[in-house]
Coordinates of C-alpha atoms in Angstrom, one line a residue:
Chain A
X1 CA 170.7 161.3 106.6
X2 CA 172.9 160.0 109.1
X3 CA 174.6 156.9 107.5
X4 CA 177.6 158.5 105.1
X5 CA 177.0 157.7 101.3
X6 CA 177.3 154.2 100.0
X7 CA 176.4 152.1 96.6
X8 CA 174.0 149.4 97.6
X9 CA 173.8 146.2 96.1
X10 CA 171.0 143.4 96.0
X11 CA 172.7 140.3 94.8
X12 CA 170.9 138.0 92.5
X13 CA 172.3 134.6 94.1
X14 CA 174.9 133.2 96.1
X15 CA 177.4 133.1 92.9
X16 CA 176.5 137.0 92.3
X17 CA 177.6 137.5 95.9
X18 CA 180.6 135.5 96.0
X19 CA 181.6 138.0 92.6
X20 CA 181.1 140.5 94.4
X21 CA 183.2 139.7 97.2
X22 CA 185.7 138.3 95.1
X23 CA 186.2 141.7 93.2
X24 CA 185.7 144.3 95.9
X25 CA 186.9 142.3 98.9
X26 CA 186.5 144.4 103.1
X27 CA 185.0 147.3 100.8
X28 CA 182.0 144.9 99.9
X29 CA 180.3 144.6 103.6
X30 CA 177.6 142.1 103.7
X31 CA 174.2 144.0 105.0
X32 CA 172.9 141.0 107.2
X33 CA 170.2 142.0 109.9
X34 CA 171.9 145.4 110.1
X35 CA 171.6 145.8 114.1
X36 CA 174.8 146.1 115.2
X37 CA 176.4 147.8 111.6
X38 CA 173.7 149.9 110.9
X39 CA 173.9 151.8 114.1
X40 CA 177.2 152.0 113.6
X41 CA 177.0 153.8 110.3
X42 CA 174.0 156.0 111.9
X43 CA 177.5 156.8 114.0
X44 CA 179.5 157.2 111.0
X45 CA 182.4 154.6 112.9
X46 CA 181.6 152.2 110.0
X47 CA 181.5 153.9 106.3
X48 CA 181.9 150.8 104.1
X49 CA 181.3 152.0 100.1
X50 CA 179.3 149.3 99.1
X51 CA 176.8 147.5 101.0
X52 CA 175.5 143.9 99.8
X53 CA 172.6 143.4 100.9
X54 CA 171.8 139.8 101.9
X55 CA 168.6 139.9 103.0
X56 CA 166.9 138.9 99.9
X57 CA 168.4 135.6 99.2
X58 CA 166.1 133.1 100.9
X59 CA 169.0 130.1 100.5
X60 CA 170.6 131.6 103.3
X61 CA 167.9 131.4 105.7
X62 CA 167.0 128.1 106.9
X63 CA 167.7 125.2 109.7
X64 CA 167.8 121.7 110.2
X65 CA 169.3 118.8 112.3
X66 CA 171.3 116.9 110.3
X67 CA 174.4 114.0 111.4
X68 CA 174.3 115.1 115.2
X69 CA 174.8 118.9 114.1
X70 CA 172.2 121.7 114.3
X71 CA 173.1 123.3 111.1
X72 CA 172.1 126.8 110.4
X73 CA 172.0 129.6 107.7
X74 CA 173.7 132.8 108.2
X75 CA 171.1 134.6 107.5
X76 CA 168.4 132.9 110.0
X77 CA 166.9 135.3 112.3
X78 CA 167.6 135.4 116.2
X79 CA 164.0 134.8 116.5
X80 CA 163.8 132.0 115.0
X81 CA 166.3 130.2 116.7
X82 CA 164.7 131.2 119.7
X83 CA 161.1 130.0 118.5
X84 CA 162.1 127.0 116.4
X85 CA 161.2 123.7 118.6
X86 CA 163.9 122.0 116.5
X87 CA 166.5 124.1 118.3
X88 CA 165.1 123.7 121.9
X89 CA 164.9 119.9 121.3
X90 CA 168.6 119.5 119.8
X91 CA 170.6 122.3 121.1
X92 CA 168.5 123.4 124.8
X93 CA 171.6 125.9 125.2
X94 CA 170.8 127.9 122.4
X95 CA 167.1 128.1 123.4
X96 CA 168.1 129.3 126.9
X97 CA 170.7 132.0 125.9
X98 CA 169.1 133.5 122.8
X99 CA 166.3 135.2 125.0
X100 CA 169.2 137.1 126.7
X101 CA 170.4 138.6 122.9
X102 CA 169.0 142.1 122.8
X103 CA 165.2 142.8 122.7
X104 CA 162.7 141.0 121.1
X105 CA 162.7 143.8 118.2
X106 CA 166.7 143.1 117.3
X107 CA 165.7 139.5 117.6
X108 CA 163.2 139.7 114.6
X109 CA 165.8 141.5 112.4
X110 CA 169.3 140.2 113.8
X111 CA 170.6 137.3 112.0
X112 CA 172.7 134.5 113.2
X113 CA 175.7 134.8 111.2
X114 CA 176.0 138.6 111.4
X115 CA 176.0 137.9 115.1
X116 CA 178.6 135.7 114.8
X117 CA 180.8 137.4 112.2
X118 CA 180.4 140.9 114.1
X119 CA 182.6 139.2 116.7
X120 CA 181.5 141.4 119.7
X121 CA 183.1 139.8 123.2
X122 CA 180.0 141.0 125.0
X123 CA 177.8 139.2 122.7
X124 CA 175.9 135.6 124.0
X125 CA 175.9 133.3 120.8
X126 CA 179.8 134.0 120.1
X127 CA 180.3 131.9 124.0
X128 CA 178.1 129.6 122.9
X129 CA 179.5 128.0 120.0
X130 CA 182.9 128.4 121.6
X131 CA 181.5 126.4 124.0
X132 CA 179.9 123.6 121.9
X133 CA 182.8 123.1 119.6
X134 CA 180.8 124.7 116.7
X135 CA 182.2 125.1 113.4
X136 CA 181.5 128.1 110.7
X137 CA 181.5 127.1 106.6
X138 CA 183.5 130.1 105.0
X139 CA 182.9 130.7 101.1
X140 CA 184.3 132.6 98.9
X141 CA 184.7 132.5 94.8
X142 CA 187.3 130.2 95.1
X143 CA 186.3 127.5 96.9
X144 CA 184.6 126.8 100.8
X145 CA 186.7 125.7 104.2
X146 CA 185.2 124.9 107.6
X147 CA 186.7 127.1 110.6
X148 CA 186.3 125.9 114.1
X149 CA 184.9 128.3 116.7
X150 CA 187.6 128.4 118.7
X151 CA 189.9 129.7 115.2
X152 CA 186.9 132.2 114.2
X153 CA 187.2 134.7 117.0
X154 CA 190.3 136.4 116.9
X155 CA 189.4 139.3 118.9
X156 CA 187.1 142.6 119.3
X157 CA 185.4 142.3 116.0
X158 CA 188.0 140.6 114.3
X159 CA 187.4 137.0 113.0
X160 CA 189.4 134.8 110.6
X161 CA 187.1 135.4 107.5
X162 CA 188.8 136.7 104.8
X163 CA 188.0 140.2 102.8
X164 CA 186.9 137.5 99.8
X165 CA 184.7 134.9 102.3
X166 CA 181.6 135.5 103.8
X167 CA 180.5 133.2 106.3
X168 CA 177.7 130.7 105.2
X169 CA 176.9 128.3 107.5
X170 CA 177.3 127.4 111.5
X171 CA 176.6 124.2 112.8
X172 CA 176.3 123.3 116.5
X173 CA 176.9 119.7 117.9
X174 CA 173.5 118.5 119.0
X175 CA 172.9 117.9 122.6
X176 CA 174.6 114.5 124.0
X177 CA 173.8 112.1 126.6
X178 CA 174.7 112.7 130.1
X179 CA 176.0 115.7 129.5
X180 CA 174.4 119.4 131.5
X181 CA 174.6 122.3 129.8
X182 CA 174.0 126.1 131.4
X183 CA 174.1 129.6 130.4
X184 CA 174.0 132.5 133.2
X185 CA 174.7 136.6 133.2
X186 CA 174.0 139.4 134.8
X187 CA 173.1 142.5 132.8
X188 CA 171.8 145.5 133.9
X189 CA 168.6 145.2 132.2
X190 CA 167.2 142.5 130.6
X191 CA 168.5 142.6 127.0
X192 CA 171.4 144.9 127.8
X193 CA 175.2 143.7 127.4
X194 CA 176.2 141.5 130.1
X195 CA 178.1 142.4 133.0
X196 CA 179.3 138.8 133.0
X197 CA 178.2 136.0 131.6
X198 CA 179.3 132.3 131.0
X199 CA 178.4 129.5 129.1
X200 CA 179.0 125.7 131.5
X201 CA 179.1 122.5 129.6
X202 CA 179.4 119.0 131.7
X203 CA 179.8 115.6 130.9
X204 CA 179.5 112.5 132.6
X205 CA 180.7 109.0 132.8
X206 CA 179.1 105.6 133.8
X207 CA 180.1 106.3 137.4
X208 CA 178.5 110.2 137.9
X209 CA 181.5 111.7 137.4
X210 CA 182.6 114.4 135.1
X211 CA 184.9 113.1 131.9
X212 CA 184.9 116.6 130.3
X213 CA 183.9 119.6 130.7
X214 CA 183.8 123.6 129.4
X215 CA 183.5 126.8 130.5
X216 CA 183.3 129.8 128.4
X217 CA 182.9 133.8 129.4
X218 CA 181.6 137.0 127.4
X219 CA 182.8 140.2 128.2
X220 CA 185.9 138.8 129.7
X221 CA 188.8 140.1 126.9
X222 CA 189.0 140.4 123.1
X223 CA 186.8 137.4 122.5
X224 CA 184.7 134.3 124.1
X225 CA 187.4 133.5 126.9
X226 CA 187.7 129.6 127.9
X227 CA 189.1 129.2 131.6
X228 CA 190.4 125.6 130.4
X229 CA 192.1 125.0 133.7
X230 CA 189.2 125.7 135.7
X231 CA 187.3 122.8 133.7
X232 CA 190.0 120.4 134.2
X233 CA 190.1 120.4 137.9
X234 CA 186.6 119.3 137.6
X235 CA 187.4 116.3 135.6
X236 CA 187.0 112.9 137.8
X237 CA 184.6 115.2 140.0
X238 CA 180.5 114.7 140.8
X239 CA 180.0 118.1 141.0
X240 CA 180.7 118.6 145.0
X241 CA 179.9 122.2 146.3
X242 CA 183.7 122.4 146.8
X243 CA 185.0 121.3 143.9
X244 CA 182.3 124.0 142.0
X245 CA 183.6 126.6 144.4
X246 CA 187.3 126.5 143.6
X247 CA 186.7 126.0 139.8
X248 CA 185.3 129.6 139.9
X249 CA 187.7 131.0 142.0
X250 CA 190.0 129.9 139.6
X251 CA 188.3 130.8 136.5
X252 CA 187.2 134.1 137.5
X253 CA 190.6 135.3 139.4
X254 CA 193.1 133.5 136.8
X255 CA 192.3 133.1 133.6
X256 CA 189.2 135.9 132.7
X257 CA 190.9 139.3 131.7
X258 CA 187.9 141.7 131.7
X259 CA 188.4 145.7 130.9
X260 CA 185.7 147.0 133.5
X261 CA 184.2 149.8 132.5
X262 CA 181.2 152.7 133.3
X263 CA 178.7 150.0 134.7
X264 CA 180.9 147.3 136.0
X265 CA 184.9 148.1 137.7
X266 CA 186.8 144.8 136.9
X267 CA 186.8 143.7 140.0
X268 CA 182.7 143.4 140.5
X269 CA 183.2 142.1 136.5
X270 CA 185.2 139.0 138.4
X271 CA 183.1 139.2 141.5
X272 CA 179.9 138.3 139.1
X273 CA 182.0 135.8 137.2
X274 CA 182.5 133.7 139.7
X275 CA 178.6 133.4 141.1
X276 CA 177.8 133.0 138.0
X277 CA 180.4 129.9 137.1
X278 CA 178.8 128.4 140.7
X279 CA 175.0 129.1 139.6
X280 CA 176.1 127.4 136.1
X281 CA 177.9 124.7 136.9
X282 CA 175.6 123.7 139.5
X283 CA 172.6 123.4 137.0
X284 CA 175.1 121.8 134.5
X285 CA 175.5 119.2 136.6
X286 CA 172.0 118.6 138.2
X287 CA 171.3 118.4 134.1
X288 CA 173.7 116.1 133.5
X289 CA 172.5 113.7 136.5
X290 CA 168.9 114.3 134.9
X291 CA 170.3 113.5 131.3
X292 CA 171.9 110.1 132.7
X293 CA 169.6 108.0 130.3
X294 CA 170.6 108.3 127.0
X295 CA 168.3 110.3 125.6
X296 CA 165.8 108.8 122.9
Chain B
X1 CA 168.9 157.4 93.8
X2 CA 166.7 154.0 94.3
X3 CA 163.4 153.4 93.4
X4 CA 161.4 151.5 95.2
X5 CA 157.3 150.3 96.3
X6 CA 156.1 149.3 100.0
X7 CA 152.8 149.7 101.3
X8 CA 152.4 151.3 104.9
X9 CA 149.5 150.8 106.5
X10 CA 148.0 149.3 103.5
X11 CA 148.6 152.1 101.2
X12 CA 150.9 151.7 98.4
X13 CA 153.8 154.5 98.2
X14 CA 156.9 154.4 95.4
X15 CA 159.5 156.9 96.4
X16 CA 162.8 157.5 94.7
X17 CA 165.8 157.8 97.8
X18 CA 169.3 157.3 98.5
X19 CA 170.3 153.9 99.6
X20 CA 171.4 156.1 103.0
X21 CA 168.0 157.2 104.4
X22 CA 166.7 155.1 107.0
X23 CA 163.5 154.2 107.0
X24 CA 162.7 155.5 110.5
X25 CA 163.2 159.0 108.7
X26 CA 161.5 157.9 105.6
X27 CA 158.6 157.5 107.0
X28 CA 158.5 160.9 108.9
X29 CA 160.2 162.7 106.1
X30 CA 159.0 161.4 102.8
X31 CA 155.2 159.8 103.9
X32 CA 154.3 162.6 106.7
X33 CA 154.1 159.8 109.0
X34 CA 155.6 162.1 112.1
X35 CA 154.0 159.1 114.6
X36 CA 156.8 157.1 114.3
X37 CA 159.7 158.7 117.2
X38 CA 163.3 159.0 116.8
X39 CA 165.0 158.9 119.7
X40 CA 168.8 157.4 120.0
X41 CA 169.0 155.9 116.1
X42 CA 170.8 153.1 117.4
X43 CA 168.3 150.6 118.2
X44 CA 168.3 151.3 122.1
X45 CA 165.3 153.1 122.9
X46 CA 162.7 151.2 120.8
X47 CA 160.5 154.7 120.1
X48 CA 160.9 154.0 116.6
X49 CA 159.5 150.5 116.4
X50 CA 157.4 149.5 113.4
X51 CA 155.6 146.7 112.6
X52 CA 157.2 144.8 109.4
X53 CA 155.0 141.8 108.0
X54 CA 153.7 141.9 111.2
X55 CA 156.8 141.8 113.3
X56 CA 158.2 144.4 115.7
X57 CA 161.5 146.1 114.5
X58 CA 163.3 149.2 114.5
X59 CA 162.8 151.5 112.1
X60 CA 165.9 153.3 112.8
X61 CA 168.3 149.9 111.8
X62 CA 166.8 149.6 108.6
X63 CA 167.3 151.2 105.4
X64 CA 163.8 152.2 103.3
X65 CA 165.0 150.7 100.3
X66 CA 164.9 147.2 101.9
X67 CA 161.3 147.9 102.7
X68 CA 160.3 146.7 99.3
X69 CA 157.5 144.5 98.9
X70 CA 157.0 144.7 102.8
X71 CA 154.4 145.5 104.4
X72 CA 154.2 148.0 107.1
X73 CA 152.1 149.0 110.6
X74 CA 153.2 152.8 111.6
X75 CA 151.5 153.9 114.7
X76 CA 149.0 155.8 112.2
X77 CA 147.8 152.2 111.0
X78 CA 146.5 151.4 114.6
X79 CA 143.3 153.8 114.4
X80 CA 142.5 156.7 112.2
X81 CA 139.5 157.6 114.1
X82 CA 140.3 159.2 117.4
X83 CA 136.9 158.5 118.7
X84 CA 137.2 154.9 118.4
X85 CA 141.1 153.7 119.3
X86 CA 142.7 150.6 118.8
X87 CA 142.3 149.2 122.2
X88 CA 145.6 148.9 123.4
X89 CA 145.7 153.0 122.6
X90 CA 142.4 152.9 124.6
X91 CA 144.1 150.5 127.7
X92 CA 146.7 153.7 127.7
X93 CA 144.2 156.5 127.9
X94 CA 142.4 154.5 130.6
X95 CA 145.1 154.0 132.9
X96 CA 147.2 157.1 132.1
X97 CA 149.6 155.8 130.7
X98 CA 151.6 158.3 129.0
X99 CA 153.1 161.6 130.1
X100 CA 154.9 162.8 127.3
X101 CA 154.2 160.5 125.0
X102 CA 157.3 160.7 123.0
X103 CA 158.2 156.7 123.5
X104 CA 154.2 155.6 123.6
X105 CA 154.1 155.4 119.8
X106 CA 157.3 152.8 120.0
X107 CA 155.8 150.8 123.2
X108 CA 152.3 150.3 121.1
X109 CA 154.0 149.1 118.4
X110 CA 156.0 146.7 120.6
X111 CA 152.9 145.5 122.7
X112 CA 150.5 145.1 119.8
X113 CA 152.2 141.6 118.5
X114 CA 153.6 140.7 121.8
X115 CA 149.6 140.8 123.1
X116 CA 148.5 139.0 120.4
X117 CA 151.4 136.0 120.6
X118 CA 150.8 136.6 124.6
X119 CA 147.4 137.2 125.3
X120 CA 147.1 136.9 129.0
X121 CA 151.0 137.8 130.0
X122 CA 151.8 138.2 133.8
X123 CA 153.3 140.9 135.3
X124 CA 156.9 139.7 134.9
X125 CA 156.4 138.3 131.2
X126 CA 155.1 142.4 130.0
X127 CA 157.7 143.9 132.1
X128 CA 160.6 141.7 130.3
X129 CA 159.0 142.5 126.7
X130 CA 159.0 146.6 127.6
X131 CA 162.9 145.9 127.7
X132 CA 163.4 147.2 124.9
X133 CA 161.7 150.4 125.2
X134 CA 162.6 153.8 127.3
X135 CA 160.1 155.6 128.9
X136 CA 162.4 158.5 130.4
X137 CA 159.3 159.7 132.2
X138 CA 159.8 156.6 133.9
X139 CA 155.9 155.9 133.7
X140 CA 156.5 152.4 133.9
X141 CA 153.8 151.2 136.2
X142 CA 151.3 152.5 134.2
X143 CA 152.3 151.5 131.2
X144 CA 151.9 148.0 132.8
X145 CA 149.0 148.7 134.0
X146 CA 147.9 149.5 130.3
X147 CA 149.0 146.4 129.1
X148 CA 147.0 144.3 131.7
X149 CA 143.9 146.4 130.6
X150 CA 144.0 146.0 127.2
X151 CA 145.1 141.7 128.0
X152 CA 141.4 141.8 129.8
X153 CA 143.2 141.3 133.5
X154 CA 142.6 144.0 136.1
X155 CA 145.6 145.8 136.9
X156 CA 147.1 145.6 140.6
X157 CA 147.1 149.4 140.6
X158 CA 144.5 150.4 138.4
X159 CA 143.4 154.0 137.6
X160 CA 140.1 154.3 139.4
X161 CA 137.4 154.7 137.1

């Protein structure tokens, strides 16, 4: 027995849940696919009392594309976002980052919304919803709210959920026209936390040039870390080697704030960061150029 | 104390536990199933993998009580007949491809549904799906050679017969 003692819970529904959470609040801990909180109970650094286990309410796994969004169920497996065509058609970013989650085995059990809500800033799909401008559907007894990503993270496993909410929902804006879109890191192994890691979104106008842009980093502080100013000096740009180059000079020497640590000093963390913005950007924009049809 | 039914390797068991016991000790501790490994217990070194409804997952990140209705593959369910393995066990024997054998268990489990979604993988393709499993032997080449075997293409290296 390595977890300490807890009361475990199956709710019966969604409205059972929300009870629950409405009367016990933090002390209630949702049980979604259990890979990153159960090994941290095998550790003993989590003891929640009550565990509530989610994983047999089938209303909370499920996706679709619906009103330009990829909307998705908290408790829909890693797997199947990687699997689902629907995903790789709508959202291509999702289908080319979810293969760097974990292992194939944490895949199959970890769910989308336990990712999410975790709130680790090494994590892949936290970056990429930053990144998208995707928004999470909160509910509690009391009513619903929507969050935006960029409110949800509010640092090393903290999010803006209150003890009463769990999180519902996540949708992600579909792919748009003439817009790239590129996820790169560098991890030790395949499937171990990232080194570095970044998330490049481009757009473009009529012309070939870029109208917006984002760039978002795991691993690089408390939570997924935007380098805004680095995007904006790429605004009016094509995408010239130049103009790629200083963007991640900029992003990964002034406005990334990674720890360092055992595998990776601070300094290499940067180092990485900025080939990887290059590599990124670069296919964000030959994707964007490839995407300059609208798409059907 | 929870009661609860799940079948493992197609025999029904209904055990009374606390919510607490992970399954990964369940099954070596309640069902005598000592094929199943526990190594780190925090879902890094995949020695503990199981198959549930088919899929690969660790054993160690789940609790036995959410096992109900399930079903489960334990390294047991592969063959109970030593003279005639399941041939991915065979693909291992052939190429020697274990040395102490403590994460083979965890690796089968892994490569049984990766084979059969992948049936002819490349080198690169079985290397990226043993990611999630330790061999601290460090017999990795011939646990790819293994794999190969057992996927019908003649390994690079392969153990002379």
């Amino acid at each position: 027995m390595k977890p300490a003692a807890f009361e475990y819970i199956i709710p019966e529904s969604l409205d059972h849940l929300l009870q629950i959470k409405a009367e016990h609040g933090d002390e209630a801990k949702p049980l979604a696919g259990g890979q990153s909180l159960i090994p941290a109970m095998n550790f003993r650094m989590a003891r929640p009392s009550l565990l509530v286990d989610l994983n047999r309410l089938p209303e909370l796994a499920w996706l679709h594309v619906k009103d330009g969004e990829l909307q998705v169920g908290t408790m829909t497996r890693m797997a199947e976002l990687q699997h689902n065509p629907t995903v790789a058609a709508h959202v291509p970013l999702i289908a080319e980052t979810v293969p760097h989650i974990a292992h194939p085995q944490i895949r199959n059990r970890g769910s989308v919304g336990g990712n999410l809500a975790h709130a680790d800033p090494a994590s892949e799909l936290p970056v990429v919803a930053v990144a998208l401008g995707a928004r999470f559907r909160a509910i509690s007894a009391s009513g619903e709210r929507w969050i935006p990503a960029h409110e949800f993270f509010l640092g090393t496993f903290t999010t803006s959920l209150q003890p009463q909410e769990i999180l519902l929902e996540v949708t992600f804006p579909t792919r748009q026209d003439r817009t790239g879109y590129a996820f790169a890191e560098v991890a030790r192994r395949h499937g171990d936390y990232a080194m570095a890691g970044v998330v490049a979104v481009v757009s473009l106008n009529a012309q070939g040039q870029c109208d917006s842009a984002q760039l978002v980093y795991l691993n690089a502080g408390d939570s997924p870390t935007p380098a805004v100013t680095a995007a904006a000096m790429l605004i009016g740009n094509s995408g010239t080697p130049a103009a790629i180059t200083a963007a991640a000079q900029h992003a990964s020497m002034e406005e990334i704030a990674p720890y360092g640590n055992l595998h990776a000093s601070t300094e290499f963390q940067r180092h990485l960061a900025r080939h990887l913005t290059q590599q990124a950007l670069k296919t964000a924009f030959e994707r964007a150029r490839a995407e300059f049809l609208p798409h059907p | 104390m929870i009661t609860f039914t799940t079948t493992i390797n197609g025999k029904s068991y209904t055990r009374t536990v606390e919510a607490r016991l992970l399954l990964s000790d369940f099954l070596r501790h309640e069902c005598g199933l000592t094929g199943t490994h526990v190594g780190c217990e925090q879902g890094a070194c995949g020695a503990c993998t199981i198959l549930l409804d088919g899929q690969a997952v660790r054993s160690c990140l789940m609790f036995a009580v959410q096992a109900e209705g399930h079903a489960i593959t334990t390294v047991e369910g592969l063959s109970d007949d030593p003279k005639n393995l399941h041939p991915l066990q065979q693909a291992f024997r052939d190429e020697h491809a274990l040395q102490c054998g403590f994460c083979t268990p965890g690796i089968l489990m892994s490569m049984v549904p990766f084979l059969a979604e992948n049936p002819t993988p490349d080198e690169a393709t079985i290397r990226e799906a043993l990611s999630g499993n330790y061999c601290r032997c460090t017999g990795y080449q011939h646990i790819v050679c293994a794999i190969q075997r057992a996927a019908g293409v003649k390994p690079k290296n392969a153990h002379p017969e």
